[in-house]
Amino acid sequence: KPLQPDDVIENSIDHVEMSIYSRWGNLVYETTNKHIEWDGKNSKTNEKVTPGVYYYVCEVYEKRISGVEHRTLTGFVYVLYGYDAKE
């Protein structure tokens, strides 16, 4: 989930196209929800993904004074289980 507050996302993001891949390049999750809200489940099987490192590509379309501008964000998501995570 993005670190920005929901109202900032609503006011500054037009839309997103987010994809998350396993280390073997298999698509495990995709969304156009600008709040992303991935729960760690594979969108095809609805089962939790294996703990590990996942690569993401997020096409972000930001609202600007000049109009909607596109930006590509990439990085890694680390999925861990077995500890008491606080939200």
GROMACS .gro file of C-alpha atoms in nm:
model
   87
    1LYS     CA    1   0.000   0.000   0.000
    2PRO     CA    2   0.134   0.348  -0.079
    3LEU     CA    3   0.267   0.546   0.218
    4GLN     CA    4   0.074   0.859   0.120
    5PRO     CA    5  -0.258   0.934   0.296
    6ASP     CA    6  -0.570   0.837   0.102
    7ASP     CA    7  -0.675   1.200   0.042
    8VAL     CA    8  -0.335   1.282  -0.112
    9ILE     CA    9  -0.366   0.980  -0.343
   10GLU     CA   10  -0.720   1.076  -0.445
   11ASN     CA   11  -0.624   1.437  -0.519
   12SER     CA   12  -0.289   1.383  -0.692
   13ILE     CA   13  -0.311   1.049  -0.876
   14ASP     CA   14  -0.526   1.006  -1.186
   15HIS     CA   15  -0.470   0.629  -1.213
   16VAL     CA   16  -0.207   0.355  -1.184
   17GLU     CA   17  -0.122   0.028  -1.356
   18MET     CA   18   0.062  -0.191  -1.104
   19SER     CA   19   0.215  -0.532  -1.173
   20ILE     CA   20   0.408  -0.753  -0.930
   21TYR     CA   21   0.625  -1.041  -1.053
   22SER     CA   22   0.798  -1.338  -0.892
   23ARG     CA   23   1.174  -1.381  -0.926
   24TRP     CA   24   1.104  -1.605  -1.228
   25GLY     CA   25   0.907  -1.331  -1.402
   26ASN     CA   26   0.561  -1.476  -1.338
   27LEU     CA   27   0.288  -1.219  -1.284
   28VAL     CA   28   0.144  -1.269  -0.935
   29TYR     CA   29  -0.064  -0.954  -0.896
   30GLU     CA   30  -0.192  -0.662  -1.101
   31THR     CA   31  -0.427  -0.376  -1.029
   32THR     CA   32  -0.547  -0.040  -1.150
   33ASN     CA   33  -0.661   0.057  -0.798
   34LYS     CA   34  -0.457   0.366  -0.710
   35HIS     CA   35  -0.449   0.257  -0.343
   36ILE     CA   36  -0.292  -0.075  -0.461
   37GLU     CA   37  -0.391  -0.269  -0.143
   38TRP     CA   38  -0.205  -0.591  -0.226
   39ASP     CA   39  -0.266  -0.849   0.048
   40GLY     CA   40   0.020  -1.079  -0.054
   41LYS     CA   41  -0.204  -1.316  -0.248
   42ASN     CA   42  -0.163  -1.436  -0.605
   43SER     CA   43  -0.446  -1.277  -0.802
   44LYS     CA   44  -0.497  -1.594  -1.011
   45THR     CA   45  -0.509  -1.849  -0.728
   46ASN     CA   46  -0.611  -1.622  -0.436
   47GLU     CA   47  -0.346  -1.800  -0.223
   48LYS     CA   48  -0.064  -1.632  -0.030
   49VAL     CA   49   0.253  -1.604  -0.233
   50THR     CA   50   0.570  -1.779  -0.118
   51PRO     CA   51   0.786  -1.565   0.112
   52GLY     CA   52   1.058  -1.392  -0.084
   53VAL     CA   53   1.142  -1.098  -0.305
   54TYR     CA   54   0.902  -0.972  -0.571
   55TYR     CA   55   0.964  -0.711  -0.842
   56TYR     CA   56   0.709  -0.443  -0.918
   57VAL     CA   57   0.644  -0.205  -1.205
   58CYS     CA   58   0.398   0.074  -1.138
   59GLU     CA   59   0.288   0.311  -1.412
   60VAL     CA   60   0.168   0.621  -1.227
   61TYR     CA   61  -0.038   0.894  -1.394
   62GLU     CA   62  -0.016   1.205  -1.177
   63LYS     CA   63  -0.245   1.506  -1.191
   64ARG     CA   64  -0.039   1.821  -1.257
   65ILE     CA   65  -0.118   2.179  -1.347
   66SER     CA   66   0.007   2.099  -1.698
   67GLY     CA   67  -0.221   1.794  -1.719
   68VAL     CA   68  -0.173   1.425  -1.642
   69GLU     CA   69   0.192   1.320  -1.644
   70HIS     CA   70   0.322   0.962  -1.660
   71ARG     CA   71   0.595   0.823  -1.437
   72THR     CA   72   0.725   0.465  -1.405
   73LEU     CA   73   0.822   0.336  -1.062
   74THR     CA   74   1.007   0.007  -1.015
   75GLY     CA   75   1.142  -0.173  -0.713
   76PHE     CA   76   1.113  -0.471  -0.485
   77VAL     CA   77   0.860  -0.595  -0.231
   78TYR     CA   78   0.975  -0.832   0.042
   79VAL     CA   79   0.709  -1.079   0.157
   80LEU     CA   80   0.769  -1.224   0.505
   81TYR     CA   81   0.553  -1.444   0.725
   82GLY     CA   82   0.590  -1.579   1.075
   83TYR     CA   83   0.612  -1.265   1.284
   84ASP     CA   84   0.359  -1.039   1.448
   85ALA     CA   85   0.338  -0.749   1.199
   86LYS     CA   86   0.175  -0.426   1.312
   87GLU     CA   87  -0.012  -0.210   1.063
   0.00000   0.00000   0.00000
